[in-house]
Coordinates of C-alpha atoms in Angstrom, one line a residue:
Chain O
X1 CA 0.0 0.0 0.0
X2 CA 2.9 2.5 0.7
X3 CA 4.5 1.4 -2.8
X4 CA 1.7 2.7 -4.6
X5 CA 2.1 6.1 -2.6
X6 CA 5.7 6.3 -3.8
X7 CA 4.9 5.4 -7.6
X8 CA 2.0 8.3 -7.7
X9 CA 4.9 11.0 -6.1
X10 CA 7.8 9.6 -8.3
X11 CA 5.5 10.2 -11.4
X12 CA 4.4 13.9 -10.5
X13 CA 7.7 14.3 -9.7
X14 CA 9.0 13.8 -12.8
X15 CA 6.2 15.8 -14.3
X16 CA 6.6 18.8 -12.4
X17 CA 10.4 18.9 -12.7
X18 CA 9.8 18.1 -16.7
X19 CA 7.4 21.2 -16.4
X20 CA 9.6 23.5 -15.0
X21 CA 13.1 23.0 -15.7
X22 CA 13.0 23.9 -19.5
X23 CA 11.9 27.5 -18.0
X24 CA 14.5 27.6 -15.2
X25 CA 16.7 27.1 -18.0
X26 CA 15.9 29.7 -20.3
X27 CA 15.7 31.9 -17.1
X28 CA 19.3 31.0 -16.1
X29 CA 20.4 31.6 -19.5
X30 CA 18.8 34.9 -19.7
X31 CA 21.8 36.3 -17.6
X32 CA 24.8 34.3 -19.4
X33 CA 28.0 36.6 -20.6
X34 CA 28.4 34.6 -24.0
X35 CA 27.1 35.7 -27.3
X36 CA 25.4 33.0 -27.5
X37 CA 23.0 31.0 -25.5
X38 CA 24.9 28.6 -23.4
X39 CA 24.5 26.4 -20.4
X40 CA 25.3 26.6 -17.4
X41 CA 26.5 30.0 -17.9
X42 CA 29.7 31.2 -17.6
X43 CA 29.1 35.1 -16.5
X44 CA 26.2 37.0 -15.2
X45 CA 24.9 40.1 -16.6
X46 CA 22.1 42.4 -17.4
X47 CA 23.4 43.3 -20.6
X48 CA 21.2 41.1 -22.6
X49 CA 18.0 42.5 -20.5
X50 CA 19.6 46.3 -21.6
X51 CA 20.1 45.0 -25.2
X52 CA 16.1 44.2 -25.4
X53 CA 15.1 47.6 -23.8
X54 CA 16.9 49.3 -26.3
X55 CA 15.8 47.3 -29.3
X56 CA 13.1 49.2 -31.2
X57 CA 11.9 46.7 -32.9
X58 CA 11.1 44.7 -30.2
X59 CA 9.9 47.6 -28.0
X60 CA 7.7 48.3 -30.9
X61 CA 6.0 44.7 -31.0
X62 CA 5.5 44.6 -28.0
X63 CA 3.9 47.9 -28.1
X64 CA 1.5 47.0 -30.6
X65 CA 0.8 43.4 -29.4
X66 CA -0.4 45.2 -26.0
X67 CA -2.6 47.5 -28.0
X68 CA -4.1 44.8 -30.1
X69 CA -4.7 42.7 -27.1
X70 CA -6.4 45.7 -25.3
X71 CA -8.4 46.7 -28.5
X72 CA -9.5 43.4 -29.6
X73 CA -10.4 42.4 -26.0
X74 CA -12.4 45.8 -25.1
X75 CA -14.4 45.1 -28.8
X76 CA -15.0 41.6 -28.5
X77 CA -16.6 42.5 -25.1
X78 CA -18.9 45.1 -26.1
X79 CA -20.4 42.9 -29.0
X80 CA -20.1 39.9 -26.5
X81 CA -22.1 41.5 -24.2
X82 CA -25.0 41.7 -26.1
X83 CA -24.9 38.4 -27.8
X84 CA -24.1 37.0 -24.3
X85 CA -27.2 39.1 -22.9
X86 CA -29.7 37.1 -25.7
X87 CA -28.9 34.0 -25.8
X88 CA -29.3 33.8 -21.7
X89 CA -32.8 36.1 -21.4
X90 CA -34.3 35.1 -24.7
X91 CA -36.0 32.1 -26.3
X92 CA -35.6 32.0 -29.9
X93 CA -35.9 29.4 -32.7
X94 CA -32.3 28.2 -33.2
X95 CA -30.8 29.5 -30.1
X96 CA -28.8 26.2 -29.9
X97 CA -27.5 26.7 -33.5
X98 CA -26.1 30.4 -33.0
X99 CA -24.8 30.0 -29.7
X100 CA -22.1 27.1 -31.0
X101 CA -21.8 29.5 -34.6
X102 CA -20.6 31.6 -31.7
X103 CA -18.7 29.2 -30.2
X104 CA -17.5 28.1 -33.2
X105 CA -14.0 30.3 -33.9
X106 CA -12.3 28.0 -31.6
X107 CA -12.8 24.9 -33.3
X108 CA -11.6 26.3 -36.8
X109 CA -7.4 25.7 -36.2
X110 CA -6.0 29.4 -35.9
X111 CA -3.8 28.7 -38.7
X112 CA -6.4 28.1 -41.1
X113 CA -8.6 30.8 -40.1
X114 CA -5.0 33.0 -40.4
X115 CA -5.0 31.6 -44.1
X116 CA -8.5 32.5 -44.4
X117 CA -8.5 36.0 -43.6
X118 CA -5.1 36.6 -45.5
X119 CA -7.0 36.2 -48.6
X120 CA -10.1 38.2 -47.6
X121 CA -8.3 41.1 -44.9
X122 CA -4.7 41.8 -47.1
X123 CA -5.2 40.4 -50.3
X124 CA -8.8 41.2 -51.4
X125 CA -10.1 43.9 -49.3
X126 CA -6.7 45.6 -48.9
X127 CA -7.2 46.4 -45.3
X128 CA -4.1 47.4 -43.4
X129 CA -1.8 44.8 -41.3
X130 CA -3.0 46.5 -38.3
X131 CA -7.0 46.4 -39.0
X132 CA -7.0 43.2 -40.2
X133 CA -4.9 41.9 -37.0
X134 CA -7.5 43.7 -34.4
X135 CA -10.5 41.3 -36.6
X136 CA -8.6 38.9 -36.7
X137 CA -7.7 38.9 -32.8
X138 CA -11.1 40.1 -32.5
X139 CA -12.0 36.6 -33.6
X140 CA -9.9 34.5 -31.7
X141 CA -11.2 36.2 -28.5
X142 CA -15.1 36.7 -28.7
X143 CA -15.6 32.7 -28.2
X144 CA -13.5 32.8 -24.7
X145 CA -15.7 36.1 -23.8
X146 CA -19.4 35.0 -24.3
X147 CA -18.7 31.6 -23.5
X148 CA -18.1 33.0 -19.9
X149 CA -19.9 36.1 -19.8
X150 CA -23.2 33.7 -20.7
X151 CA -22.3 31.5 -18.0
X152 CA -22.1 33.9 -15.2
X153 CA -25.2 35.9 -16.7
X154 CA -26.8 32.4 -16.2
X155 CA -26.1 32.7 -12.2
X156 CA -28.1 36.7 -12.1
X157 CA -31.5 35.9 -11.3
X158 CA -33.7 37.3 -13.9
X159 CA -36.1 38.2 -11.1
X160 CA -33.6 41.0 -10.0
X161 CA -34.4 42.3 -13.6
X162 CA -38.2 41.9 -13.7
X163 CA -38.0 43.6 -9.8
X164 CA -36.2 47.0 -11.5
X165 CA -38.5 46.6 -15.1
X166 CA -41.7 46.7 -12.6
X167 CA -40.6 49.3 -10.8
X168 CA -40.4 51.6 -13.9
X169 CA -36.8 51.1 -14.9
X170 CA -35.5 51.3 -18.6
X171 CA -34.4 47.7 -20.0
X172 CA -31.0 49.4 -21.0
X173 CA -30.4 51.8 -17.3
X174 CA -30.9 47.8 -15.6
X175 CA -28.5 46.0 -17.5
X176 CA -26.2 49.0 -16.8
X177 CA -27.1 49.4 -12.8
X178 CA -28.2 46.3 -12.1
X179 CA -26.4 43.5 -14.2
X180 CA -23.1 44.3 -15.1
X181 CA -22.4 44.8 -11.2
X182 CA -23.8 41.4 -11.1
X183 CA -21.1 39.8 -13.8
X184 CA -18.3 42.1 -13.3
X185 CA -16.1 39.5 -11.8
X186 CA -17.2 37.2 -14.8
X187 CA -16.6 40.6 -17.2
X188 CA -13.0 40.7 -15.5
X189 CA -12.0 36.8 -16.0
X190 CA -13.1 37.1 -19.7
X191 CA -10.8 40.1 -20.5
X192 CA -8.1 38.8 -18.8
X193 CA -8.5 35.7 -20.4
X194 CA -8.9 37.4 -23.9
X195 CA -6.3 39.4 -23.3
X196 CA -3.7 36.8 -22.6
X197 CA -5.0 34.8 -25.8
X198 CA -5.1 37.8 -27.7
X199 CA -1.3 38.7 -26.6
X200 CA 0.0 34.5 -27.0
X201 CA -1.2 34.0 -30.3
X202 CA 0.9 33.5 -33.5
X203 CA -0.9 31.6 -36.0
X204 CA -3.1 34.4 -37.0
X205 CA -0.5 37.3 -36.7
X206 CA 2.0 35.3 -38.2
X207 CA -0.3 35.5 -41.5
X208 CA -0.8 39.0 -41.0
X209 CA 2.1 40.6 -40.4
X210 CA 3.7 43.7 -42.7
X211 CA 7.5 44.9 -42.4
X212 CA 7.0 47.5 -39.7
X213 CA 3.6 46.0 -37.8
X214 CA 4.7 42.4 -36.3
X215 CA 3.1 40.9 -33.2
X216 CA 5.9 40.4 -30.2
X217 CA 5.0 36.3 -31.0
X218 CA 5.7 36.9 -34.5
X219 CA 8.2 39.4 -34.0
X220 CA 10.6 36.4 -32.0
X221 CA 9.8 34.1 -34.7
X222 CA 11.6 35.5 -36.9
X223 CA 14.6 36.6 -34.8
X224 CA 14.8 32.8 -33.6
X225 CA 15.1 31.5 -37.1
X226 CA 18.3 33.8 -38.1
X227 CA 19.4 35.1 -34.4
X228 CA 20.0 32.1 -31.7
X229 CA 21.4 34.8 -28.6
X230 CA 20.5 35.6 -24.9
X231 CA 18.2 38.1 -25.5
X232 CA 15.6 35.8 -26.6
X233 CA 15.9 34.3 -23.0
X234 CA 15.4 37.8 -21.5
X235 CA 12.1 38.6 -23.7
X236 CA 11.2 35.2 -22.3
X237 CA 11.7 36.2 -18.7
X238 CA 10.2 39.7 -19.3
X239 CA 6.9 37.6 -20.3
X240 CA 7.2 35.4 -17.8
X241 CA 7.4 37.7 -14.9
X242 CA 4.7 39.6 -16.4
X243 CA 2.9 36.3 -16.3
X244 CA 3.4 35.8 -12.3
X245 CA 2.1 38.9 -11.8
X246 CA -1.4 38.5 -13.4
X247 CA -1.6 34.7 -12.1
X248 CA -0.9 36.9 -8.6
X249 CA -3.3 39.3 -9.5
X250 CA -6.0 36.8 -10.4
X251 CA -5.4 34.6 -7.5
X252 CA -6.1 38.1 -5.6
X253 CA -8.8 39.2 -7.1
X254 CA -11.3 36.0 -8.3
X255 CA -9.4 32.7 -7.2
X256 CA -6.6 30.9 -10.2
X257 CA -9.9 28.3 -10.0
X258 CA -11.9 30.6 -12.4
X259 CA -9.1 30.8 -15.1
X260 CA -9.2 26.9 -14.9
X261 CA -13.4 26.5 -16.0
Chain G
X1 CA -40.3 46.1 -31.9
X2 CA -39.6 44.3 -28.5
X3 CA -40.7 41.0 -29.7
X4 CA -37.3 41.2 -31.8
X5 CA -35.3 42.6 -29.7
X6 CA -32.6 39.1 -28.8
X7 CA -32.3 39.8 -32.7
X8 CA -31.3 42.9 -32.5
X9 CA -28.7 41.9 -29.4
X10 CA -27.3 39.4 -31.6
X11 CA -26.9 41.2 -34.7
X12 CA -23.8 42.6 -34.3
X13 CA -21.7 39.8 -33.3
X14 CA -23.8 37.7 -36.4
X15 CA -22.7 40.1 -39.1
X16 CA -19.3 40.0 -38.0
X17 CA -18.3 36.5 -37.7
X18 CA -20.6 36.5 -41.0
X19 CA -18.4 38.3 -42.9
X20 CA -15.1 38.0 -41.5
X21 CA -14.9 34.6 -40.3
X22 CA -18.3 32.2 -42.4
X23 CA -17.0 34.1 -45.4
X24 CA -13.6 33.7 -45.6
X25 CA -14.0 29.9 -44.6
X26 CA -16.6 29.3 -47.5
X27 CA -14.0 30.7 -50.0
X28 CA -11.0 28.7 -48.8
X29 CA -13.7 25.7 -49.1
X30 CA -14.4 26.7 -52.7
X31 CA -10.9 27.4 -54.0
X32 CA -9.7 24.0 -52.8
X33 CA -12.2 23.1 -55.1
X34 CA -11.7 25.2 -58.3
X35 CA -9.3 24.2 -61.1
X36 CA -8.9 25.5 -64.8
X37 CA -11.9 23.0 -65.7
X38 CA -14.4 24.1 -63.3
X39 CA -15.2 22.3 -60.4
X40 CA -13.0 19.4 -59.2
X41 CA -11.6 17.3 -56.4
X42 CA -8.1 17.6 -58.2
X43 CA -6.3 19.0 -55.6
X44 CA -7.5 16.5 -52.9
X45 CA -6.9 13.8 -55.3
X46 CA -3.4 15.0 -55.3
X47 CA -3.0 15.8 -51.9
X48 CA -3.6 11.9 -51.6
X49 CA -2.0 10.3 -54.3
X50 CA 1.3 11.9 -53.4
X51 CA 3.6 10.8 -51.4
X52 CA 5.3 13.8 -50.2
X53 CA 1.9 14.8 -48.8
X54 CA 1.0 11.6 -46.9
X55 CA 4.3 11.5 -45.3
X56 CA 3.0 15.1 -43.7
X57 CA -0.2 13.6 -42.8
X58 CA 1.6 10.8 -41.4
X59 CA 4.0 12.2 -39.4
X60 CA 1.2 14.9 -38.2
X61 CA -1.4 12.2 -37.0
X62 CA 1.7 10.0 -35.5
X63 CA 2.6 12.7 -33.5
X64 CA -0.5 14.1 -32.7
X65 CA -1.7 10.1 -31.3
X66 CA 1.8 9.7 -29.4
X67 CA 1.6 13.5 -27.5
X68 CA -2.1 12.5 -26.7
X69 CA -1.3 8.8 -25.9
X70 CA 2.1 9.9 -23.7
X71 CA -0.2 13.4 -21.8
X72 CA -2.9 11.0 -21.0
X73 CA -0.7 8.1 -19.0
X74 CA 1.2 10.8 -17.5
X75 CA -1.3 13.1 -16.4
X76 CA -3.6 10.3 -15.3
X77 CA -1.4 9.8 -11.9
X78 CA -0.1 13.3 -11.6
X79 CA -3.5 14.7 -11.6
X80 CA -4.9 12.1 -9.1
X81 CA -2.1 12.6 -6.7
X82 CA -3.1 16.5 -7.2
X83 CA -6.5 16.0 -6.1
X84 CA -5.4 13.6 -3.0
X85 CA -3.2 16.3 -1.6
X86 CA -4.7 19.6 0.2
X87 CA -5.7 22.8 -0.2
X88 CA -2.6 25.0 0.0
X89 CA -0.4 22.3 -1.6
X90 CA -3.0 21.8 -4.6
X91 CA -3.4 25.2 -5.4
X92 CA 0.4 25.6 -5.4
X93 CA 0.9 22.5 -8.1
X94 CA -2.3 24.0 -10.2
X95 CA -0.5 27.1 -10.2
X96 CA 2.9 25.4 -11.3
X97 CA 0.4 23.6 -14.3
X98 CA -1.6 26.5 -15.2
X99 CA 1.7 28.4 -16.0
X100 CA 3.4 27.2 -18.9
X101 CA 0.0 27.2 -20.7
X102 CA -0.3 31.4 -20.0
X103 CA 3.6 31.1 -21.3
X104 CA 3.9 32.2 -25.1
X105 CA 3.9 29.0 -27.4
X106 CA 7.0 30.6 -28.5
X107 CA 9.1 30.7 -25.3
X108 CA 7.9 27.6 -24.7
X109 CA 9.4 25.8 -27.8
X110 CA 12.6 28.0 -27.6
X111 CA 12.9 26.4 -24.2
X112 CA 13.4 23.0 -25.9
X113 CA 15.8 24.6 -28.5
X114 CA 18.1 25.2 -25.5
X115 CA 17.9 21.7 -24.4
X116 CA 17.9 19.2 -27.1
X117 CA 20.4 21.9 -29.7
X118 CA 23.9 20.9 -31.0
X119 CA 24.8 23.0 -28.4
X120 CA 21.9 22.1 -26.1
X121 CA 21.7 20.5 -22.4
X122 CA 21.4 17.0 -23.5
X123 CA 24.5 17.1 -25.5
X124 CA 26.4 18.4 -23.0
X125 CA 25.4 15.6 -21.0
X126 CA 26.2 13.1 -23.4
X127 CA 29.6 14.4 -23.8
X128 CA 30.5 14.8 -20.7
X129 CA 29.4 11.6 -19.8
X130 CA 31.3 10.3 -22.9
X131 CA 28.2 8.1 -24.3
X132 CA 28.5 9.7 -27.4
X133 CA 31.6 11.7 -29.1
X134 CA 30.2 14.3 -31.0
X135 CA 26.9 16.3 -30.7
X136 CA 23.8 14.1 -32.3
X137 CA 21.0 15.7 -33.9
X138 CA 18.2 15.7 -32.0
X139 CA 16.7 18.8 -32.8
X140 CA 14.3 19.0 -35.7
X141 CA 12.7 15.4 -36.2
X142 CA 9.9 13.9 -35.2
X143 CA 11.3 13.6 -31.8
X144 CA 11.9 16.9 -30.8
X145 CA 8.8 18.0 -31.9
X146 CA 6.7 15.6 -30.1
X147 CA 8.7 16.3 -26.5
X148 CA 7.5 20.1 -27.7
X149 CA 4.3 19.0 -27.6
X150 CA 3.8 17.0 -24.4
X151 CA 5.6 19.8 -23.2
X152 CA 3.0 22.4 -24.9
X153 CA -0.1 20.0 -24.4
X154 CA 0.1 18.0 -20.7
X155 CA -0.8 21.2 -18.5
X156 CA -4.1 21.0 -20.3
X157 CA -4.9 17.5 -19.7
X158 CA -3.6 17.6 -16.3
X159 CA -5.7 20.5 -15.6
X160 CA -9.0 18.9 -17.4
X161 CA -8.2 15.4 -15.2
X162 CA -7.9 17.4 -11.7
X163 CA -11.2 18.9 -12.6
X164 CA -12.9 16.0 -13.2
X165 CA -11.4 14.1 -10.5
X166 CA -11.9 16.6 -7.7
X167 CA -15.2 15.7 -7.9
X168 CA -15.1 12.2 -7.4
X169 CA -16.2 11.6 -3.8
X170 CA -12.9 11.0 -1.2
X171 CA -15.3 7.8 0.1
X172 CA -15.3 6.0 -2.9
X173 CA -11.8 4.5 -3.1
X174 CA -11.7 4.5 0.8
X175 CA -14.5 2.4 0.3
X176 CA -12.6 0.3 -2.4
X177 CA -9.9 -0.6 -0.2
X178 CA -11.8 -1.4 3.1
X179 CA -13.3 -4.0 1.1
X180 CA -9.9 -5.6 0.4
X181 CA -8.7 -3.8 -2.8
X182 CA -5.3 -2.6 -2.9
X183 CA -5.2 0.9 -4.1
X184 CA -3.5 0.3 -7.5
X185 CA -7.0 -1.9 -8.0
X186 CA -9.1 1.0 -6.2
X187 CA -7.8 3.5 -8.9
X188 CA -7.7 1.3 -11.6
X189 CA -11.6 0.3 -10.8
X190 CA -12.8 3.0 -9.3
X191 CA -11.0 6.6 -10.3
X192 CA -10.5 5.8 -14.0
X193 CA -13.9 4.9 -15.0
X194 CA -14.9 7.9 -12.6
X195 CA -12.2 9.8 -14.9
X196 CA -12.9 9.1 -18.5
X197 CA -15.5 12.3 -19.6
X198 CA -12.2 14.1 -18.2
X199 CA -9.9 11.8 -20.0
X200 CA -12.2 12.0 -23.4
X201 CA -12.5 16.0 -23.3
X202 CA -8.5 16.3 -22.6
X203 CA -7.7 13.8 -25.1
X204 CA -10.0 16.0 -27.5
X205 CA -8.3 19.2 -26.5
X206 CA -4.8 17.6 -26.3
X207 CA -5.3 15.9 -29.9
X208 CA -6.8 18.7 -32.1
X209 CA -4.7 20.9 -30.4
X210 CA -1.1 19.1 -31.2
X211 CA -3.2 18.7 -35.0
X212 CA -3.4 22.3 -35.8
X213 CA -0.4 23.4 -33.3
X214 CA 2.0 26.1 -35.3
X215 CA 4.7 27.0 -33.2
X216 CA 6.0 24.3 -32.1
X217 CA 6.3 22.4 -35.3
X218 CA 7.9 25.5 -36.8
X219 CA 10.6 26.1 -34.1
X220 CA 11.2 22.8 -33.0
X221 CA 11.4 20.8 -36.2
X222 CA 12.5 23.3 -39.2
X223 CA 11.8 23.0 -43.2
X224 CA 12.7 19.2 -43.5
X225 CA 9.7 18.0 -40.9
X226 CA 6.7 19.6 -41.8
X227 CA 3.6 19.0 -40.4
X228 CA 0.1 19.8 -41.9
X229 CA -0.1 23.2 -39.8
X230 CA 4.1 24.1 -41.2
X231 CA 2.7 22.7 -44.7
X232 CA 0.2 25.2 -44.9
X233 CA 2.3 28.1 -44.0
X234 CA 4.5 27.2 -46.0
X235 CA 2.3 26.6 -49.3
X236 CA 0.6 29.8 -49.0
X237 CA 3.0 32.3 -47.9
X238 CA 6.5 31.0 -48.8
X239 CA 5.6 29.0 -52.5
X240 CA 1.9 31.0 -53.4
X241 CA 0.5 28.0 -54.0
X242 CA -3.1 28.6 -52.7
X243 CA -4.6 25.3 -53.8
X244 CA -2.7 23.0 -51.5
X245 CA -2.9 25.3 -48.3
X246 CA -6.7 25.6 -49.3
X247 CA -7.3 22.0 -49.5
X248 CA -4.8 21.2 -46.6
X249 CA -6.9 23.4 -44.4
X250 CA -10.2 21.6 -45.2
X251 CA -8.5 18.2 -44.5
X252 CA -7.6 19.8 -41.4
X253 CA -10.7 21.1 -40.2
X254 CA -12.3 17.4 -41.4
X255 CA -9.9 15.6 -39.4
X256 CA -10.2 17.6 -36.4
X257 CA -14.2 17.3 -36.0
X258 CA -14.1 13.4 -36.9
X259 CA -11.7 13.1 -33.8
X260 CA -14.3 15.2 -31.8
X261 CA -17.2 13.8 -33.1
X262 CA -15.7 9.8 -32.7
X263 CA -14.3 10.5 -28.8
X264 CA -17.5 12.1 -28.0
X265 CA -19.1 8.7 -29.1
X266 CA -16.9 6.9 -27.6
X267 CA -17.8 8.2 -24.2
X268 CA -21.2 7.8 -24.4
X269 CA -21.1 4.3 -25.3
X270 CA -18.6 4.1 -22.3
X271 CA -21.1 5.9 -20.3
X272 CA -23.9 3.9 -21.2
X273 CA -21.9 0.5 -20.5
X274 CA -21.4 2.1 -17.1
X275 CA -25.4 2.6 -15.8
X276 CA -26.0 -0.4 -17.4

């Protein structure tokens, strides 16, 4: 009975440690002396750190990945918010049908719908790089929003509505004053979780992407194919401490359990 | 007026996802269809009658099947000895899974670069150790991409199994064991058939998602080893040949909702055998 004890421990051992040590690495090597990426390393500095600050192009992707996840995000929830508001107050002949067509952006692979709206966005519209990477990202993040912004809409009780109708309040002045409040934790969850998806992804951005508008993702790409250096490895811990801070954040504010549903 | 107004909330998000997502879709469908003599299944013809492409397709479903095969038996013990442990020390391992999968796909396959590159970890190893004499490839093949993957895809299987499994009542292999099982038998009877609608929806996520992963394949196994998500990149932007990504993408899409639609089968028949 103890053996089996030891065999479950051994195997998440080995698990964890598989999990993490391929980041302690890249963290370790973030601070190596040599031009290029060696381990263990054989200096410390913060030149490499220095290097990335001072890299426009970089600075610049990340700059616009940032916006893009903010912009993309902040529209997706707006139009979200109503879809999300109908499909969970109102009874309508295919309900089941549009809820999974809105659903449905996350079962097309992201590097086909990329492909997709290459040929539409850039090549037959002519819509700029940088519009046609907000729809894009626009697309990739309204699924993750209504899928929780119906479900915690689901837990309001619609007779807190009907109370505030009844009592002479305006169908739009309730949602405002009375249900948002209500979902705001849910609101928060899905734009942080939009955001993050928004800000990680490469298929689509990797499609569109012009000579002076790349995504951060995209952007480090292209410098790992012709560049192998430490600064790579300090991006990488940039992100990753930026990472910490919102799991911190989240774990604060609504519990790491609601990132997880 | 108010009788449509749902319509009126949904609008918005319907002409959208009309036009820039049902749209572009149909006309990929359509041009994987379209050669100089009208309609025709030429280029999935093609796609299967050479040999170039199957080995693609191949290697994409062989590695897709092993990372979902190799997360699954993994994950399986992890995540129960996860959801044996308590509070504080569960949320502390969730937060060491949930992690990497907030960590850029990027970072997370140059991490791999570091360890299995000419210059990598395991080289050094190897050579210090003197089992080998000079560096070995390991980087771009089959092999380095599939570590990416289990590396990429077991946070999300682990995280779907300690979600499922949290659930199960704490009783239930007590009980098992009280009544003379040993607990290899208690999980083997009791938590994994108590497990599966976790194991069938992580094997769905883990699968489709090592299908149609980019990155990884990109980083981690170059221009020799494509798979079908490299191939399409690679038709479109770097030959122009529109065709082929067009009809890659639809076998894509095809294969990914027959893997759905079968595991989802699957557990209901296993769900079924279960009341019965």
């Amino acid at each position: 009975m103890r053996r089996k004890n030891y065999f479950l421990l051994a195997i998440s051992l080995l698990v964890f440690l598989f999990l993490t040590i391929p980041l302690v690495i890249i963290t370790v090597t973030a601070f190596g002396e040599d031009s290029t990426i060696v381990f263990p390393i054989t200096g410390f500095t913060f030149s490499w750190f220095l290097k990335v600050f001072n890299s426009s192009s970089f600075i610049n992707a990340f700059i616009l990945s940032l916006k893009l996840a903010l912009i993309a995000s902040f529209l997706a929830l707006i139009v979200g918010l109503l879809a999300s508001y109908g499909l969970s107050r109102y009874n309508f002949k295919f309900k089941n049908a549009i809820k999974s067509f809105f659903l449905s952006p996350t079962i097309v692979p992201a590097i086909v719908l990329g492909f997709a709206l290459f040929q539409l966005l850039v090549l037959t519209l002519n819509l700029s790089i940088y519009t046609s990477l907000i729809i894009g990202h626009f697309l990739v993040v309204l699924p993750y929003i209504i899928r929780i912004i119906t479900a915690s809409l689901d837990t309001v009780d619609i007779s807190l509505e009907e109370v505030a109708w009844s009592l002479g309040m305006k169908k739009g002045k309730t949602f405002l004053k009375i249900i948002l409040p209500n979902i705001s934790s849910g609101i928060f969850a899905a734009l942080l979780l939009a955001f993050i998806n928004s800000f990680n992804n490469i298929p689509i951005s990797m499609f569109l992407s012009g000579p002076r508008t790349s995504t951060l993702p995209a952007t480090l790409m292209n410098y790992i194919e012709y560049f192998y250096d430490p600064s790579v490895s300090a991006i990488s811990v940039i992100l990753m401490v930026l990472t910490v801070s919102i799991m911190f954040i989240v774990e604060k504010t609504l519990g790491l359990g609601t990132l997880l549903e | 007026m108010k009788k449509h107004r749902q319509y009126l909330l949904l609008l918005p998000g319907l002409v959208i996802l009309l036009i820039f997502f049902l749209i572009p879709l149909i006309k990929v469908l359509f041009s994987s269809f379209i050669s100089e003599d009208g309609l025709s299944f030429k280029a999935y013809k093609q796609f299967f009658s050479d040999k170039y492409y199957l080995i693609i397709l191949l290697r994409t479903l062989k590695i897709s099947i092993i990372t979902t095969l190799i997360c699954a038996i993994f994950a399986l013990p992890t995540a129960y000895f996860i959801s044996l442990r308590d509070k504080k020390v569960k949320k502390i391992l969730l937060a060491i899974s949930v992690f990497p999968l907030l960590t850029n796909s990027v970072i997370r396959a140059f991490a791999w670069i570091n360890i299995l590159g000419k210059n990598g970890v395991i080289n050094k190893i190897l050579l210090a150790l003197r089992i080998i004499k000079e560096p070995i490839g390991i980087l771009y093949t089959d092999f380095s991409i599939t570590i990416g993957m289990i590396y990429l895809f077991l946070p999300l299987m682990l995280i779907t199994l300690v979600g499922v499994m949290d659930n199960i009542d704490a009783d239930l292999p007590e009980a098992a064991e009280s009544l003379g099982a040993n607990r290899i038998i208690a999980f083997i009877k009791v938590i994994l058939p108590l497990s599966l609608p976790g194991l069938v929806v992580g094997s769905i996520l883990v699968f489709t998602g090592s299908l149609t992963a980019y990155t990884t394949p990109q980083l981690l196994g170059g221009n020799k080893h494509l798979m079908l998500s490299t191939f399409i990149y690679q038709s479109a932007m770097s030959l122009g040949d529109w065709k082929s990504a067009s009809s890659i993408s639809i076998i894509m899409i095809i294969i990914s909702l027959l893997v759905i639609k079968g595991l989802n089968i699957l557990n209901k028949k296993l769900d079924k055998r279960e009341q019965e």
